[in-house]
Short mmCIF file of C-alpha atoms and ligand atoms in Angstrom, two decimals:
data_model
loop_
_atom_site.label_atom_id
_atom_site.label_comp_id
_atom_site.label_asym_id
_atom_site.label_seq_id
_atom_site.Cartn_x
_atom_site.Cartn_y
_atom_site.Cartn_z
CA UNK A 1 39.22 10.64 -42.78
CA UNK A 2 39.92 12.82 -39.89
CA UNK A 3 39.20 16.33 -39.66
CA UNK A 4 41.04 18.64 -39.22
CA UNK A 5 40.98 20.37 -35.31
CA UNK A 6 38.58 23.38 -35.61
CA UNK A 7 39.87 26.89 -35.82
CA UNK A 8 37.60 28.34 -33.21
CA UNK A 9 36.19 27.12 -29.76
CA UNK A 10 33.14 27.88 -27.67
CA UNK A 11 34.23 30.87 -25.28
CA UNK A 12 31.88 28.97 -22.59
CA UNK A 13 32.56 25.16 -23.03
CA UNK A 14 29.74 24.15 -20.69
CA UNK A 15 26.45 22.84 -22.23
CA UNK A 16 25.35 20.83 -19.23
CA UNK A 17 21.63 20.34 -18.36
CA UNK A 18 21.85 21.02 -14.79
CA UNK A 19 23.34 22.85 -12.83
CA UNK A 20 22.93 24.96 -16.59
CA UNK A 21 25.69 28.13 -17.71
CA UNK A 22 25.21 30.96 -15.76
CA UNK A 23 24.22 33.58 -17.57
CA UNK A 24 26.25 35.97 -19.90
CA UNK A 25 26.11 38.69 -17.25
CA UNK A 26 26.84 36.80 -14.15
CA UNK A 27 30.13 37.73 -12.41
CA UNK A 28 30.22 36.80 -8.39
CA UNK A 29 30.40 40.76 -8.09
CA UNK A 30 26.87 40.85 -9.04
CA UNK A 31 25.77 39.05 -5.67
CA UNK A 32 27.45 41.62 -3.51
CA UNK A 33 23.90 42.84 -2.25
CA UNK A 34 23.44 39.38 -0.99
CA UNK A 35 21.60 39.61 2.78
CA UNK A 36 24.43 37.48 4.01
CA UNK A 37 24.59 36.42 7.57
CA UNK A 38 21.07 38.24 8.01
CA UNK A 39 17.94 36.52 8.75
CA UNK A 40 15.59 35.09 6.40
CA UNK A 41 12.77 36.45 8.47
CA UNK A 42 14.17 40.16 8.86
CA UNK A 43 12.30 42.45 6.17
CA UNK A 44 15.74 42.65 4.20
CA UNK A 45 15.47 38.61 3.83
CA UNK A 46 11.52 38.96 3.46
CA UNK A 47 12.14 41.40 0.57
CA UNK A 48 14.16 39.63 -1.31
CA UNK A 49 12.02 36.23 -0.97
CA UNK A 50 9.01 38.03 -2.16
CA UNK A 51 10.90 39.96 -4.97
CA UNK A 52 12.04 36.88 -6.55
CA UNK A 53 8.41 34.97 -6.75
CA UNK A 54 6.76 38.24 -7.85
CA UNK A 55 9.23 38.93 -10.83
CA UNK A 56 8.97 34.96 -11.49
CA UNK A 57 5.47 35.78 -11.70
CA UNK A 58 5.94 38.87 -14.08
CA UNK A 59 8.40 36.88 -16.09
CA UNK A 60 6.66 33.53 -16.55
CA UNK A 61 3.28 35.35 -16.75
CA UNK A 62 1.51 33.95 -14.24
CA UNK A 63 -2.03 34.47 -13.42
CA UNK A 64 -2.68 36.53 -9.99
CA UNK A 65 -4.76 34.38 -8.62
CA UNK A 66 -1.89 31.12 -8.92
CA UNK A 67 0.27 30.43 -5.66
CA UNK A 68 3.69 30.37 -5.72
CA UNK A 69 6.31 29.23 -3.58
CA UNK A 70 9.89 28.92 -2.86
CA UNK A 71 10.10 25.26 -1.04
CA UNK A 72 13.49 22.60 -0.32
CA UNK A 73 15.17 20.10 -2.12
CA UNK A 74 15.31 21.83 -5.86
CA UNK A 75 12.75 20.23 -7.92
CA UNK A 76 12.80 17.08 -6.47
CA UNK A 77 11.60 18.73 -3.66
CA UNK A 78 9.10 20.59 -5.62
CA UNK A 79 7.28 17.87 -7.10
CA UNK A 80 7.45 15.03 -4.13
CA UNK A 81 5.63 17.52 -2.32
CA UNK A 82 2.89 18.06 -4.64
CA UNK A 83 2.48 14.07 -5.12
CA UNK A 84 2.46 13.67 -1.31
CA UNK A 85 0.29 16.13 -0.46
CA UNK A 86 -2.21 16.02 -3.19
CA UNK A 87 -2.56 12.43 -4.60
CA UNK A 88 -4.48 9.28 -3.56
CA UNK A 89 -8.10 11.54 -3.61
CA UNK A 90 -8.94 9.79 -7.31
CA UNK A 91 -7.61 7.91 -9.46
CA UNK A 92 -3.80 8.87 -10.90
CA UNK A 93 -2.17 8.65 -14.71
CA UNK A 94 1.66 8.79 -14.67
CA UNK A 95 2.85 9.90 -17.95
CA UNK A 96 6.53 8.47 -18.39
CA UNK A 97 8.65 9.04 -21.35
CA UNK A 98 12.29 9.50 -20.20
CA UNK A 99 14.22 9.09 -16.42
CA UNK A 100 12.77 11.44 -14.13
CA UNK A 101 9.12 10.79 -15.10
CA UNK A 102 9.92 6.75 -14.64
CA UNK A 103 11.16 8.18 -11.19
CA UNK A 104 7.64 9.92 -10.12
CA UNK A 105 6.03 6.97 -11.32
CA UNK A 106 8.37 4.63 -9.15
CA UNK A 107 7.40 6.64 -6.06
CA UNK A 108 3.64 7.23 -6.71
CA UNK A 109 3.26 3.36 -7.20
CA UNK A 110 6.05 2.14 -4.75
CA UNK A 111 5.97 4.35 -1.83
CA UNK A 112 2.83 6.04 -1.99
CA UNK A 113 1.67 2.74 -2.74
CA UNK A 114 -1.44 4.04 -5.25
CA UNK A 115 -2.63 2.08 -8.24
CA UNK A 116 -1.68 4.18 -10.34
CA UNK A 117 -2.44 4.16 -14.91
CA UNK A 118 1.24 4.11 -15.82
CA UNK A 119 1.57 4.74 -19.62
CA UNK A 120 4.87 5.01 -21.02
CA UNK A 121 6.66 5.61 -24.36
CA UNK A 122 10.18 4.88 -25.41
CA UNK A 123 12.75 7.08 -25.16
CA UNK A 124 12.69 9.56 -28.13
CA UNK A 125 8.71 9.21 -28.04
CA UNK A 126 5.81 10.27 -26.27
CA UNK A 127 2.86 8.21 -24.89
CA UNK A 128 -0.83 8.54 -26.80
CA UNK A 129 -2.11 11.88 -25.61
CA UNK A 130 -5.42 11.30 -26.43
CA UNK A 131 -5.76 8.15 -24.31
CA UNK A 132 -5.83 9.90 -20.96
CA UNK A 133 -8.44 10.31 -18.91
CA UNK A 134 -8.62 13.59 -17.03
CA UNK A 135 -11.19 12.21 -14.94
CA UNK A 136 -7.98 11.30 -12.92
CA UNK A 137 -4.96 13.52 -11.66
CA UNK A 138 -2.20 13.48 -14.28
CA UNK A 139 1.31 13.87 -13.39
CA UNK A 140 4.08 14.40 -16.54
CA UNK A 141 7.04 16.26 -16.83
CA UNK A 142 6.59 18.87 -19.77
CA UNK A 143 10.66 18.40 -21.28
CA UNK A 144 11.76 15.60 -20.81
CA UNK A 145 15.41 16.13 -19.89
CA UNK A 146 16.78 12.82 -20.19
CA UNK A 147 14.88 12.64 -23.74
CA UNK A 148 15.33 15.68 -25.07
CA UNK A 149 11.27 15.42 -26.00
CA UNK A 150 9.06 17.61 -24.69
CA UNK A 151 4.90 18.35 -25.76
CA UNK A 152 4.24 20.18 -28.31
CA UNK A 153 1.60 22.48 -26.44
CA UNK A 154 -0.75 22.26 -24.01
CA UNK A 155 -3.69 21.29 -26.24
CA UNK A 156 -4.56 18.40 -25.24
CA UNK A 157 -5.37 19.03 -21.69
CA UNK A 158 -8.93 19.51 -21.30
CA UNK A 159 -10.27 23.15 -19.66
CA UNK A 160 -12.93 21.19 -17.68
CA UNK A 161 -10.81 18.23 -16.45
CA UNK A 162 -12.06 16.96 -12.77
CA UNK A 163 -8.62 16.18 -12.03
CA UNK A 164 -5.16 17.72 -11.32
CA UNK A 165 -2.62 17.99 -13.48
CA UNK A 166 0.75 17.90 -11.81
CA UNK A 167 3.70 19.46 -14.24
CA UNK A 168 7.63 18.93 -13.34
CA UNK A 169 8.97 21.51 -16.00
CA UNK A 170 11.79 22.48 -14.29
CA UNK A 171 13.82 21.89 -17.65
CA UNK A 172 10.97 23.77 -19.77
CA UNK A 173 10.26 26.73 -17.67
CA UNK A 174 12.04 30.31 -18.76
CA UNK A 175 12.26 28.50 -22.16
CA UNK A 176 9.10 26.86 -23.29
CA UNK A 177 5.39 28.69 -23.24
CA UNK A 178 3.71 26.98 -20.58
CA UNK A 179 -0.07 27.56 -20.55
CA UNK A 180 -1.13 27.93 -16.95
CA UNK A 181 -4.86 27.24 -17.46
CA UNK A 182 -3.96 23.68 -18.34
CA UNK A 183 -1.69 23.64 -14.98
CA UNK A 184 -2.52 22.87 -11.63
CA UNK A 185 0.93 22.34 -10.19
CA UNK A 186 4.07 23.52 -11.93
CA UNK A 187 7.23 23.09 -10.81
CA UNK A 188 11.34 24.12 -11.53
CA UNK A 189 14.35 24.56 -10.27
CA UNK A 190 16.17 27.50 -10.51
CA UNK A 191 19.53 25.34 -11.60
CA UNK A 192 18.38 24.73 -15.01
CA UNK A 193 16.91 27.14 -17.68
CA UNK A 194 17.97 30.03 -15.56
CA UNK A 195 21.17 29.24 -14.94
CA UNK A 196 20.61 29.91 -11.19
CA UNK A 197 21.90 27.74 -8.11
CA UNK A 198 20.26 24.35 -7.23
CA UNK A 199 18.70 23.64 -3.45
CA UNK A 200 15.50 25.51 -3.48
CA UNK A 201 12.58 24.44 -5.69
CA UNK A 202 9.38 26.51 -7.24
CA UNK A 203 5.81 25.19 -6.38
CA UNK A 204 3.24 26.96 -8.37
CA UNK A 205 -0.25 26.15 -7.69
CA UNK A 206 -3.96 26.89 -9.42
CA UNK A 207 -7.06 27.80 -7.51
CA UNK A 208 -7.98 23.89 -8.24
CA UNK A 209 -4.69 22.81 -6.06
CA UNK A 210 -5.42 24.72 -3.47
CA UNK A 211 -7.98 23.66 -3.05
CA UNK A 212 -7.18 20.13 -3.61
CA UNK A 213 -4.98 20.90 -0.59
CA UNK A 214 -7.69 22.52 1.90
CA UNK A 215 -10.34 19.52 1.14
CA UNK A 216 -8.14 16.08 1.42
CA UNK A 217 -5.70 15.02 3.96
CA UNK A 218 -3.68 12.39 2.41
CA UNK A 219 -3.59 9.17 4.98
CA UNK A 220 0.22 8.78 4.83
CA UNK A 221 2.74 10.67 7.30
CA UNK A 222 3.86 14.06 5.68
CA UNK A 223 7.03 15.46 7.67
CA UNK A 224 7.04 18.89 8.18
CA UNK A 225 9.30 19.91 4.77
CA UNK A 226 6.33 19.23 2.45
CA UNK A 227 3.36 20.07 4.78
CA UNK A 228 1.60 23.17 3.12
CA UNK A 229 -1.31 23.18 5.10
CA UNK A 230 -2.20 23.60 8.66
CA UNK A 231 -5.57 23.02 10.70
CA UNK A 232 -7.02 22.49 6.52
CA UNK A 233 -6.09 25.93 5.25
CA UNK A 234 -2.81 26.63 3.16
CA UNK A 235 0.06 28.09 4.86
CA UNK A 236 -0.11 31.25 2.85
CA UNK A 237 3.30 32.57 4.22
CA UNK A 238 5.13 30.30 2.36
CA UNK A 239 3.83 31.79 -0.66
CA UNK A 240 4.96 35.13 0.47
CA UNK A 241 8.78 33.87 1.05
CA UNK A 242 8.06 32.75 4.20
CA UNK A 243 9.83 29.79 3.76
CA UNK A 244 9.05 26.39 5.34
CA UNK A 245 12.79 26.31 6.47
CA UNK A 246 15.89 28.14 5.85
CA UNK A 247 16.34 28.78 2.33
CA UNK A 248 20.66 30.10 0.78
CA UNK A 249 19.99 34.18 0.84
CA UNK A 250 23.35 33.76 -1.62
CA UNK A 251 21.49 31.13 -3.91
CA UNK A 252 18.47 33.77 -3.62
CA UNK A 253 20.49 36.60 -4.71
CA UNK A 254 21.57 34.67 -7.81
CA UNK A 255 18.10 34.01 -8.60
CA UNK A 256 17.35 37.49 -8.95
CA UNK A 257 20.43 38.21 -10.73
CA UNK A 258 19.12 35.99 -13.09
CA UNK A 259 16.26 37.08 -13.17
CA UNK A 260 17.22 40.83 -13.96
CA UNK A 261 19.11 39.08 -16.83
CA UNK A 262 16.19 37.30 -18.01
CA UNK A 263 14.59 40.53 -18.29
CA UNK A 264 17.11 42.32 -20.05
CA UNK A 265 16.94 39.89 -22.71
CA UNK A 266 13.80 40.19 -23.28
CA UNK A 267 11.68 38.05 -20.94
CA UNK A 268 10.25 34.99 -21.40
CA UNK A 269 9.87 35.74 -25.69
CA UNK A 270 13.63 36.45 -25.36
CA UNK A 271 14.31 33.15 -23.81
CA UNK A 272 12.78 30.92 -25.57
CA UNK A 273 13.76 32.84 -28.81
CA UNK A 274 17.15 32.06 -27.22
CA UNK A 275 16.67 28.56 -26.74
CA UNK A 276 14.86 27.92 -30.09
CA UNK A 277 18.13 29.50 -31.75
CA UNK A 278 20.25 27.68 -29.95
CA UNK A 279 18.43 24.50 -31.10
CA UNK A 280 18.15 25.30 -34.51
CA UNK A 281 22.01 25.28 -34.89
CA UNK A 282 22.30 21.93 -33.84
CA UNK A 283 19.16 20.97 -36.22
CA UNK A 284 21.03 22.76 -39.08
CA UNK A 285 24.31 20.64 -38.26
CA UNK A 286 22.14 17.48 -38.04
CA UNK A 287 20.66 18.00 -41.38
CA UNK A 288 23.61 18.42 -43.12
CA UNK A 289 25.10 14.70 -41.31
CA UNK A 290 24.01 11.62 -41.79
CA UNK A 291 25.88 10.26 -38.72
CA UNK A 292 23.78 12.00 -36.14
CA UNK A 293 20.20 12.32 -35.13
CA UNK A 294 18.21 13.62 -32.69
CA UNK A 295 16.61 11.15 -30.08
CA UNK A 296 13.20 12.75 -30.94
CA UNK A 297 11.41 11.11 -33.13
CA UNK A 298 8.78 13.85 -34.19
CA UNK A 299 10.38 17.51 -34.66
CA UNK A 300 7.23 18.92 -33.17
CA UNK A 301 7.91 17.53 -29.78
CA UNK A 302 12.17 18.41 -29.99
CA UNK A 303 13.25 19.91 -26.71
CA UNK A 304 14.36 23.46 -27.16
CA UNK A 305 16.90 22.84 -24.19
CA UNK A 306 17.94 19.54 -23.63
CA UNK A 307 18.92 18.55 -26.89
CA UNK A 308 19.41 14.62 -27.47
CA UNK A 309 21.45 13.06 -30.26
CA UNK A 310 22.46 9.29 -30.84
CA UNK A 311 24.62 8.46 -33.60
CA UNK A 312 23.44 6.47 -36.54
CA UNK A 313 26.89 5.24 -38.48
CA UNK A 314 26.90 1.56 -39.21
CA UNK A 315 30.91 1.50 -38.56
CA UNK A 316 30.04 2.15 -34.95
CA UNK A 317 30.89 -1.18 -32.84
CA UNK A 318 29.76 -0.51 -29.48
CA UNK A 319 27.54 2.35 -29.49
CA UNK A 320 27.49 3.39 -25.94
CA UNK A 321 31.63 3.33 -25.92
CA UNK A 322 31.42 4.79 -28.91
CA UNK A 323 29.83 7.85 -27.24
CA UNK A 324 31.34 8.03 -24.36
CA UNK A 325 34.65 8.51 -26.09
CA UNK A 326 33.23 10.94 -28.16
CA UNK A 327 32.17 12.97 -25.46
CA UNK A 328 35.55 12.38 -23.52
CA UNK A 329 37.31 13.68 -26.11
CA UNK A 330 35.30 16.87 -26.51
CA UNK A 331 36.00 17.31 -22.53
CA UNK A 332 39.23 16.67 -22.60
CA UNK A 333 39.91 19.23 -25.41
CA UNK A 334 37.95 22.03 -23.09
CA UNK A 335 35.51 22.55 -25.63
CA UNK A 336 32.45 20.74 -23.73
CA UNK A 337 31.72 19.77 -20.88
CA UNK A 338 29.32 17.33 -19.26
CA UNK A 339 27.37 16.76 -22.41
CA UNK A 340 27.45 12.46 -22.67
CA UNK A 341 24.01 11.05 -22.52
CA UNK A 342 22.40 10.69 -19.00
CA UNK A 343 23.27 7.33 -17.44
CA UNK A 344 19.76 5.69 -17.82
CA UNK A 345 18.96 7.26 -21.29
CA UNK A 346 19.93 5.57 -24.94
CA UNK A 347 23.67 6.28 -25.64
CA UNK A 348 24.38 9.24 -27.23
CA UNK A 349 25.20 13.34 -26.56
CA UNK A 350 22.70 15.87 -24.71
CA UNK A 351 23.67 19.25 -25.73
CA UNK A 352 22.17 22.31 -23.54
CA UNK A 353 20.17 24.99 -25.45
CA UNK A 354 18.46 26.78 -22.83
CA UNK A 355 19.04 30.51 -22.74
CA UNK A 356 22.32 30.88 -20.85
CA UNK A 357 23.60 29.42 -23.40
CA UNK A 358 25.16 31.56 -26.70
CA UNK A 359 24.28 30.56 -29.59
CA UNK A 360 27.83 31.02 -31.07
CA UNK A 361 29.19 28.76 -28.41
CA UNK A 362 27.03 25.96 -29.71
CA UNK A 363 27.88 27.21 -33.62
CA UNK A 364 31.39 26.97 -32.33
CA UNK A 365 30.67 23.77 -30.99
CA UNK A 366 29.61 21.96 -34.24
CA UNK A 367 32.63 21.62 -36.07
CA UNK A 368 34.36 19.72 -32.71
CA UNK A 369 31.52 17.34 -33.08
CA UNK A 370 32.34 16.59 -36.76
CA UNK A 371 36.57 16.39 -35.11
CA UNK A 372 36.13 14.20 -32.47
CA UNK A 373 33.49 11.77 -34.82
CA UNK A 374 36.10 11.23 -37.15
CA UNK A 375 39.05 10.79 -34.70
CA UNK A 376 36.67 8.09 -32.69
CA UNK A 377 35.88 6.41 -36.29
CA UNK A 378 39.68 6.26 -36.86
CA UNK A 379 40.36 5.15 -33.13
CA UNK A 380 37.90 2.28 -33.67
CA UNK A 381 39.50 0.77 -36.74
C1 PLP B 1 12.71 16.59 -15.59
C2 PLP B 1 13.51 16.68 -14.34
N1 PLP B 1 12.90 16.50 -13.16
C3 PLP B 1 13.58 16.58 -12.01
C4 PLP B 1 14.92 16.83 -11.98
C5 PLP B 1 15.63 16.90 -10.67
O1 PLP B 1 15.93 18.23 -10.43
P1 PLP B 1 16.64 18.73 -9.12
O2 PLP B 1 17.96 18.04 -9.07
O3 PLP B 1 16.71 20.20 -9.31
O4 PLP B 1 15.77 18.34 -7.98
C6 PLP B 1 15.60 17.03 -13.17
C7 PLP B 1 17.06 17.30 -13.19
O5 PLP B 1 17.72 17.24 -14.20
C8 PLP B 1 14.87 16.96 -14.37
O6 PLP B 1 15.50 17.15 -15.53
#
């Protein structure tokens, strides 16, 4: 049976997870009051820096006494220079569930060379919460991109822990409550739930990792892009916008735009109201199929932005073809882009929920899923 081709299309075909839809309100007009071609360290620059991590901080609702700072190299950046600056002063647990936190493992056992507690899960679950021991610095990624599984909550990170925890949730932040007192180091990207531009990353630090930072020098080589101390005290400028090196004043100005959108949608409850409605249209198409599922296992730990599906059809012959074509076909039709699987994660789709995205784009975008199904069933036989 093949469908017939679907009346109406998503206005904004693309559901990628990263670089993630601008936002409803974004036109390039709206970065006219960019400080192009001025200097980063000339008050107009300085302003703008320090506007944009004290509106993250309204925003996200962090606590005044938390650090935060705009650093290189996206999140990437962001978290390699939390791991390199902070780890090897106890022991380490590397919680790895999907790609990226098999990637922070890779480099906290490989190249930093520590002997590190790796505990993994399959993709679609989550390792055993209980089992870690917070004795230990604890490094996870809160949404697991690649996944689409994220934790449920914060709960079961101890208050009194004697160790960091380290938190990539640059695909949860802006969409997903993150409880700061369980946080030592959080980091994002503006290139994902915000729809911003990718190159400059966001280090937010407790009281705990600073001073973390100001008692242990790690005995590796740091070059000077992640060094966040000097002579043992934190280089407070950078948390004031005084960037460690030259940050985009363009990709800064679309940060704020972003921002100001955030806001006018509500803040963070408007977000992740956003997101949640955006996932619960897929969940209501998934229900209703029993073709498709999500990659999660346990609906309690379902990302609200990267949403993960793998297709469950016995006529299938070669899943990850299969998938692929789908996928291809939805691209080539304009009606979604960039939305296969990632390349190390289980075959399947990975729709985009996060708040840029409109919620009638991804209602739109359910009957093209049932289309190009059929039409790949058909192609098959
Ligand atoms: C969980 C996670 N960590 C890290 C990254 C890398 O982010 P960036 O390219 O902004 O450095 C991504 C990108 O998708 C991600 O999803």
């Amino acid at each position: 049976m093949v469908t017939e081709t679907p009346a109406t299309r998503p206005a904004n075909p693309r559901f990628s997870s990263g670089p993630c839809a601008k936002n409803p309100a974004f036109t390039l007009d709206t970065l006219s009051d960019a400080a192009l071609g001025r200097s980063h360290r000339a008050a107009i620059g300085k302003d703008k820096l320090k506007a944009a991590i004290e509106e993250t901080r309204e925003i996200l609702g962090i606590p005044a006494d938390y650090k935060i700072g705009i650093v290189p190299a996206s999140d990437t950046g962001a978290v390699e220079m939390a791991l390199w600056s902070m780890l090897g002063a106890r022991g380490v647990e590397m919680l790895v569930w999907e790609s990226f936190g098999a990637g922070w493992a890779t480099d906290v056992t490989k190249q930093l060379g520590l002997d590190a507690v790796v505990k993994t899960a399959d993709y679609g679950e989550l390792p055993d919460l209980a089992s870690i021991d917070f004795a230990n610095d604890v490094v996870f990624t809160w949404n697991g991109t690649t996944s689409g599984v994220r934790v449920p909550n914060g709960d079961w990170i101890p208050a009194d822990r004697e160790g960091l925890t380290i938190c990539d949730a640059t695909s949860a932040a802006f969409a997903q409550a993150l409880p700061w007192d369980k946080l030592d180091v959080t980091t994002y990207s503006w290139q994902k739930v915000l729809g911003g531009e990718a190159a400059h990353g966001m280090l937010i630090l407790s009281p705990r990792a600073v001073e973390r930072l100001e008692s242990y020098t790690p005995p590796w080589p740091l070059p000077k892009i992640f060094r966040l101390t000097k002579g043992g005290k934190l280089i407070e400028g950078i948390f004031r916008g005084e960037t460690i090196n030259t940050p985009s004043m363009l990709a800064v100005e679309d940060y704020l735009q972003a921002l100001a959108w955030a806001r006018s949608v509500g803040g963070l409850e408007g977000l992740i109201a956003r997101a949640d409605a955006n996932t619960k249209a897929i969940a209501d198409f998934v229900e209703m199929r029993d073709w498709i599922d999500f990659l999660a296992h346990d609906p309690a730990t379902l990302s609200n932005t990267s949403v993960c599906l793998k297709f469950t059809d016995d006529r299938i012959k070669d899943g990850a073809a299969f998938a692929k074509a789908v996928a291809k076909r939805l691209d080539t039709e304009g009606v979604a882009y960039d939305i296969g699987a990632y390349r190390d994660a289980p075959a399947g789709l990975r729709i985009w929920c996060g708040a840029t995205v409109e919620t009638a784009d991804i209602a739109a975008l359910m009957p093209w899923l049932d289309w190009a199904f059929e039409a790949e069933i058909a192609a098959q036989a």
